[in-house]
CSV table of C-alpha atoms and ligand atoms in Angstrom, one decimal:
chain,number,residue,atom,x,y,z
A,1,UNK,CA,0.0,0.0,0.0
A,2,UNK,CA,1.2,3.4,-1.0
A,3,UNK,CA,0.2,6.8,0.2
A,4,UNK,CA,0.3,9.7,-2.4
A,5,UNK,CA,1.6,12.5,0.3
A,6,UNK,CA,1.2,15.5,-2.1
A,7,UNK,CA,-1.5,15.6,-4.9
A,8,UNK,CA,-3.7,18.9,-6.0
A,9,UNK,CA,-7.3,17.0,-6.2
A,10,UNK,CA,-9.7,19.7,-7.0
A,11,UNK,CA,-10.0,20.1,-10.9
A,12,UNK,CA,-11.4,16.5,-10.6
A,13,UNK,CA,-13.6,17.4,-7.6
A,14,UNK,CA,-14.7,20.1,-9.7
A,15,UNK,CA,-15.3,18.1,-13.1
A,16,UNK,CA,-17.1,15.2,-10.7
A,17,UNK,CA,-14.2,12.6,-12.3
A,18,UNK,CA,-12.9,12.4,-8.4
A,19,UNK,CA,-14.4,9.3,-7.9
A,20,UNK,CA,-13.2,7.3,-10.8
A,21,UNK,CA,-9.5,9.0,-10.1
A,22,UNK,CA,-9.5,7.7,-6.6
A,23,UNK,CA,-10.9,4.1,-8.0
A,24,UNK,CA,-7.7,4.0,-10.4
A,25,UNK,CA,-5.3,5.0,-7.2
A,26,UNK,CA,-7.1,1.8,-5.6
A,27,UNK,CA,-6.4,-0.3,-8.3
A,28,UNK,CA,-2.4,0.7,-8.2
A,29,UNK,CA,-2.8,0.1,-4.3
A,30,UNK,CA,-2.5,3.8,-3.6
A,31,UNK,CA,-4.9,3.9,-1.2
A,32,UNK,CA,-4.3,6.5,1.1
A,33,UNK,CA,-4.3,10.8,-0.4
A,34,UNK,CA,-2.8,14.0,1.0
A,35,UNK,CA,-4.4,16.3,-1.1
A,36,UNK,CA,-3.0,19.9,-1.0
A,37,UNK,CA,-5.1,23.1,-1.2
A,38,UNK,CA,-2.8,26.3,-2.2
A,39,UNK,CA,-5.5,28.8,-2.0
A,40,UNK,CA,-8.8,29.6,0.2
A,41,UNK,CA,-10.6,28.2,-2.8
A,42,UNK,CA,-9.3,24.7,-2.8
A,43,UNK,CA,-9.3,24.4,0.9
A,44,UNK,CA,-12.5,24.4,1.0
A,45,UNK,CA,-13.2,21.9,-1.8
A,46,UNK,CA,-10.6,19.6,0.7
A,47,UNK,CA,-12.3,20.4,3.7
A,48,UNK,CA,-15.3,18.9,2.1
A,49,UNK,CA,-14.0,16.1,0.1
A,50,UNK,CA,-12.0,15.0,3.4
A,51,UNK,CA,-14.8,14.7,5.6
A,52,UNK,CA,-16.7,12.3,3.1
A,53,UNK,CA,-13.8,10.2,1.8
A,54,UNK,CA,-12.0,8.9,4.7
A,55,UNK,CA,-8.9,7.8,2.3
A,56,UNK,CA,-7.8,11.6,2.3
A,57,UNK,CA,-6.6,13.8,4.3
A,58,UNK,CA,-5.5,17.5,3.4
A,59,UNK,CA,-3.1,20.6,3.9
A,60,UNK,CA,-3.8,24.0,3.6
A,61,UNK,CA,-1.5,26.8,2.6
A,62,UNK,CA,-1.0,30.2,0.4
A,63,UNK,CA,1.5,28.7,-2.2
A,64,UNK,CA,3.7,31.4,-2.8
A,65,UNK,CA,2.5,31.9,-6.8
A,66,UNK,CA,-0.6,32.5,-5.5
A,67,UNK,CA,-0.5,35.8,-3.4
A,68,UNK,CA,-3.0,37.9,-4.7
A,69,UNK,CA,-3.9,41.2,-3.7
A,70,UNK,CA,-6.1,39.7,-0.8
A,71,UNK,CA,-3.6,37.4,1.0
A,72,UNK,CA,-4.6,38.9,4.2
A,73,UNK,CA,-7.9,37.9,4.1
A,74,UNK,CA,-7.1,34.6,2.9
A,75,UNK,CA,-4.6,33.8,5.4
A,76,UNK,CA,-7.3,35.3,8.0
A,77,UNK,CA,-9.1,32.1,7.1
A,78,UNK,CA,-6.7,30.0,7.2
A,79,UNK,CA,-7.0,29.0,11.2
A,80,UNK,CA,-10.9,28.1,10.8
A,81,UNK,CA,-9.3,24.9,8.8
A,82,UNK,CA,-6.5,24.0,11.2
A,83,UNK,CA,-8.6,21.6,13.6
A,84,UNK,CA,-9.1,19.4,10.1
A,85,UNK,CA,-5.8,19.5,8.3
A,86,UNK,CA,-3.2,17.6,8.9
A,87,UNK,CA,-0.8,20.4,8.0
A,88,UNK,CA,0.0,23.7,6.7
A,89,UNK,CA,1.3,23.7,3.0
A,90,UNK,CA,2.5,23.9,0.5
A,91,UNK,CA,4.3,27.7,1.8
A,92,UNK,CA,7.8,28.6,1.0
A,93,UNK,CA,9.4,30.3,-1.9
A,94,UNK,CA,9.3,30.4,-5.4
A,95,UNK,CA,12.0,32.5,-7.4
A,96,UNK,CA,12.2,30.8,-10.7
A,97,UNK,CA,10.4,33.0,-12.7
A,98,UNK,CA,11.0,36.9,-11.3
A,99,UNK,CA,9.9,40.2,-12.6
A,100,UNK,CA,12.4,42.1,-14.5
A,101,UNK,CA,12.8,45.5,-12.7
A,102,UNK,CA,15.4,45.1,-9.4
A,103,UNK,CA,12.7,47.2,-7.7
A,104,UNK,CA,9.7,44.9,-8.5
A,105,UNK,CA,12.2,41.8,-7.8
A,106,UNK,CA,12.7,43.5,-4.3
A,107,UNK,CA,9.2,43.8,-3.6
A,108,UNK,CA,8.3,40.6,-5.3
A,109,UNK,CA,10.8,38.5,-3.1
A,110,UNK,CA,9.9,40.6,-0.2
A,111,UNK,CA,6.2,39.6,0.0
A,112,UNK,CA,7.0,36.0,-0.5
A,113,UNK,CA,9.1,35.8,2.4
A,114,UNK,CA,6.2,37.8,4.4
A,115,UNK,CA,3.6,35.3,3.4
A,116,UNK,CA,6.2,32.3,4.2
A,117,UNK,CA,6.8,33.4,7.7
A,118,UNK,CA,3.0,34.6,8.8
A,119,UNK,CA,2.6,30.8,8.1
A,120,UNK,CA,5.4,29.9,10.0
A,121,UNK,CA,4.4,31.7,13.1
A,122,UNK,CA,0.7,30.2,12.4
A,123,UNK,CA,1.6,26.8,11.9
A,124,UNK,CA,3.7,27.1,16.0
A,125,UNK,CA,1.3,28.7,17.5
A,126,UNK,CA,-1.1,26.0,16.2
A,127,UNK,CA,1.3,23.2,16.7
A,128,UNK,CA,1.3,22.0,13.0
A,129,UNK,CA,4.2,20.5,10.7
A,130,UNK,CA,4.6,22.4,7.6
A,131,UNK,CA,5.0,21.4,3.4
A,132,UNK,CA,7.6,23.2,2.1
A,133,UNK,CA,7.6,24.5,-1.7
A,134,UNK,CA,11.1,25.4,-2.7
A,135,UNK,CA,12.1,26.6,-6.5
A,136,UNK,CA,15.3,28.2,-6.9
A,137,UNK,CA,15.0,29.8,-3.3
A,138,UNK,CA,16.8,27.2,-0.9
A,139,UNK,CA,19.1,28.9,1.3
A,140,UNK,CA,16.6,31.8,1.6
A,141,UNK,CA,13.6,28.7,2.7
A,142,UNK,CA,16.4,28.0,5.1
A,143,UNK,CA,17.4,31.6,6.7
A,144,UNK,CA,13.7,31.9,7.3
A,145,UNK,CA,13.3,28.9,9.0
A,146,UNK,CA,15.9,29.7,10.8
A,147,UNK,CA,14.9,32.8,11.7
A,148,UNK,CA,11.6,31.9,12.7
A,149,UNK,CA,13.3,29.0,15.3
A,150,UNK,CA,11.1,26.7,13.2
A,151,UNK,CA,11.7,22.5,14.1
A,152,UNK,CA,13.1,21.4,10.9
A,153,UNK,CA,11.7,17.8,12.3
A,154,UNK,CA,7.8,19.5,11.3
A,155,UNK,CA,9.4,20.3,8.2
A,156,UNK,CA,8.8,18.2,4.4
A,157,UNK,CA,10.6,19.5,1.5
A,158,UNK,CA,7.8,18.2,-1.1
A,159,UNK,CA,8.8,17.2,-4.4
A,160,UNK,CA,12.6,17.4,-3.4
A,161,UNK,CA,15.0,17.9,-6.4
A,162,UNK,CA,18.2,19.3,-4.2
A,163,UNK,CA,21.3,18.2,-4.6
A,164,UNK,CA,23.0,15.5,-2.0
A,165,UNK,CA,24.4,17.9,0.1
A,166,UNK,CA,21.3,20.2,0.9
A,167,UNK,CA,19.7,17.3,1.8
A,168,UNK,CA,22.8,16.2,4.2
A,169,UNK,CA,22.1,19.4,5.4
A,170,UNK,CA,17.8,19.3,5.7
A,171,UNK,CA,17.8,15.4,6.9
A,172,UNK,CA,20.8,16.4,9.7
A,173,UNK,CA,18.2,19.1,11.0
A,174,UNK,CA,15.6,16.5,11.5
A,175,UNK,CA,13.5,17.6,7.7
A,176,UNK,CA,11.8,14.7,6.0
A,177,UNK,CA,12.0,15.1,2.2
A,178,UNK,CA,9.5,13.9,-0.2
A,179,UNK,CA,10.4,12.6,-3.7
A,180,UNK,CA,8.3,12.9,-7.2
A,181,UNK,CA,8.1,11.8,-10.4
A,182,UNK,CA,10.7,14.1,-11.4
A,183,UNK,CA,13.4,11.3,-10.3
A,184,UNK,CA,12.4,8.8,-12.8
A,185,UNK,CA,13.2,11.4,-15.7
A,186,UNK,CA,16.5,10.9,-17.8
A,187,UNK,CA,18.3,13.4,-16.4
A,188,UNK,CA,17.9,13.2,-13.1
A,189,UNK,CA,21.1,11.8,-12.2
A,190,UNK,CA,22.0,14.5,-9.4
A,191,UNK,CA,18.4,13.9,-7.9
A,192,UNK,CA,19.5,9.9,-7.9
A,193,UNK,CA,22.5,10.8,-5.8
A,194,UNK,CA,20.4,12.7,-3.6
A,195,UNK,CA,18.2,9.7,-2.8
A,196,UNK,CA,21.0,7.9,-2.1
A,197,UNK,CA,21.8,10.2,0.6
A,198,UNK,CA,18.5,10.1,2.1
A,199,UNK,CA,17.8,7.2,4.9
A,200,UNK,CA,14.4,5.0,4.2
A,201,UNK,CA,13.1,6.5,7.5
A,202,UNK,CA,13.1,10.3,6.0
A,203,UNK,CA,11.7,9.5,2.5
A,204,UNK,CA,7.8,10.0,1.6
A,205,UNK,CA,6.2,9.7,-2.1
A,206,UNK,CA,4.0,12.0,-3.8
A,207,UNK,CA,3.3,13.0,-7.6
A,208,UNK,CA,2.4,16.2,-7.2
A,209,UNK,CA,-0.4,15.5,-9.6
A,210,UNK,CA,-1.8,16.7,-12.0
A,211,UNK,CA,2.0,18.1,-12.7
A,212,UNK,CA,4.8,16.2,-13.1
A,213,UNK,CA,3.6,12.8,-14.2
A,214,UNK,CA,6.6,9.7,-14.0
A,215,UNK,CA,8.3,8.4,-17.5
A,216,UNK,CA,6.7,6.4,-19.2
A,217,UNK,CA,4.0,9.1,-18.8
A,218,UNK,CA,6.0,12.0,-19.0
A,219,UNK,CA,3.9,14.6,-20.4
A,220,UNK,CA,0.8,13.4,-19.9
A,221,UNK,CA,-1.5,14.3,-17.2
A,222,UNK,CA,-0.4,12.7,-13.7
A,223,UNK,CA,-2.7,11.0,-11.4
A,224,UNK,CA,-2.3,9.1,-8.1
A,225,UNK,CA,-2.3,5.9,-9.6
A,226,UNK,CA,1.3,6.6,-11.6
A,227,UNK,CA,2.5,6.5,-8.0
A,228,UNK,CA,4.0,3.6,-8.4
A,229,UNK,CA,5.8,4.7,-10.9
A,230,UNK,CA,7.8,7.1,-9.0
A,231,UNK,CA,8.2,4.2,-5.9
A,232,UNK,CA,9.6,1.5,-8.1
A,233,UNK,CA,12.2,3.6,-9.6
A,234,UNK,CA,13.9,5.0,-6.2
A,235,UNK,CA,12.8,1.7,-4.7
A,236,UNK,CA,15.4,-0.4,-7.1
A,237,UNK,CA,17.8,2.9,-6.9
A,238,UNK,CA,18.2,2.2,-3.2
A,239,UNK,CA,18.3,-1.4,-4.1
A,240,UNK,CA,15.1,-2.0,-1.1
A,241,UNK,CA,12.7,-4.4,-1.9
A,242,UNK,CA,9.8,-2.5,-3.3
A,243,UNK,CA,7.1,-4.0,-0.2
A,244,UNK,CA,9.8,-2.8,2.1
A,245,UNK,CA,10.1,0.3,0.7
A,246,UNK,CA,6.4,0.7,0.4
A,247,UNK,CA,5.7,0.0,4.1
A,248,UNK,CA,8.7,2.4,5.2
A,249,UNK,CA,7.1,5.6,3.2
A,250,UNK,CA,3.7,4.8,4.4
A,251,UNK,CA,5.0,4.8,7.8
A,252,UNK,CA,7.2,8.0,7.7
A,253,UNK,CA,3.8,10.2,5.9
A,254,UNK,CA,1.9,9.2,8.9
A,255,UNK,CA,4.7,10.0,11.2
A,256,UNK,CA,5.1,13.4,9.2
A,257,UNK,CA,1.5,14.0,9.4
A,258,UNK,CA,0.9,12.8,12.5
A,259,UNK,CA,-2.0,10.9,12.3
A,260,UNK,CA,-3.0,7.2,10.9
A,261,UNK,CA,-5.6,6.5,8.6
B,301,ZN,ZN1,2.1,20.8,-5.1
């Protein structure tokens, strides 16, 4: 049995295809979800879709791309959820794409970094682990953990894709790292190292779907029944037998997440 520890659910919630998408996971033995709302819109859809499927649980979190104009409000909300997630996530930082003007950069950064830490302080005062997203920001998603005295053991690095030595560095500070299709690509060949650094008891699963879908689907629209995919390949990287690995992963999501399901 698998557990998918990071998929975005909600275009099939909203499309009424949810069912037959979880039914395909089943069939795959992925039979456990953390779906991942990064806006006030999609946490509610989870909030929902949790309470009638028990298979799921859910995170919520303003993903930095999607700080709008009303991120206060949103993030006003945010607590109301807290008592039904199993986390706060994904938050963090996202520099690959940034505006061209050093001025707009500055305040483009800047309100990223505000947005990451207001869920930092939320997610102590509520006593809840946190799903980091990380693109091309890494030792800044570090200072401000740092800075907020934030317990890298309540911290996942979702869809990991660091090199071996930032994850020496995460897994010594007690960070679990999760791993997606991304890793079964050709040239992932640093990312393969990096797994090799990382113990069984800090590794969890995900495929980030309905991004990033595993070769041979590359491409194509990911689900959570390409899972295995993703757990086969790092599975025969670490040279673990796949049941083995399988049980380990399930183990260290409900760990992470603090509950069992
Ligand atoms: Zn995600």
């Amino acid at each position: 049995m698998l557990i998918d520890s990071h998929c975005h659910l909600e275009d099939w919630v909203k499309t009424d295809q949810i069912e037959k998408i979880l039914a395909e996971a089943y069939g795959q033995d992925v039979h456990k979800f953390v779906a991942v709302g990064t806006q006030l819109e999609d946490w509610k859809i989870y909030a929902s879709l949790a309470s009638r499927h028990k298979c799921i649980r859910f995170c919520v979190g303003l993903h930095p791309l999607n700080i709008k104009d009303d991120f206060e409000v949103q993030l006003e909300q945010l607590p109301a959820f807290l008592s039904n997630a199993v986390a706060i996530g994904e938050i963090g930082l996202d520099f690959h794409q940034l505006p061209s003007g050093k001025s707009e950069q500055v305040a483009y950064t800047k309100q990223q970094i505000v947005v990451f830490e207001k869920q930092l302080r939320l997610a102590q005062k509520y006593n809840m682990p946190v799903v980091i997203h990380c693109r091309d920001a890494f030792e800044v998603v570090c200072e401000v953990l740092k800075y907020a005295r934030f317990d890298f053991h309540s911290v996942l690095f979702h869809c990991f894709t660091g090199t071996a030595q930032e994850a020496e560095y995460l897994l010594a500070a007690g960070a679990f790292l999760s791993y997606a299709g991304v890793v079964t690509f050709k040239n992932a060949q640093a990312i393969q190292r990096t797994i090799l650094a990382t113990p069984l008891d800090r590794i969890l699963v995900e495929t980030d779907c309905p991004y990033l879908a595993p070769v041979p689907y590359r491409g194509k629209t990911n689900t959570p029944a390409l899972l295995p995919y993703t757990a086969r390949h790092i599975a025969a990287l670490k040279q673990i037998d796949f049941q083995t690995f399988c049980e380990a992963t399930t183990q260290n999501t409900q760990i992470f997440f603090r509950t069992r399901w």
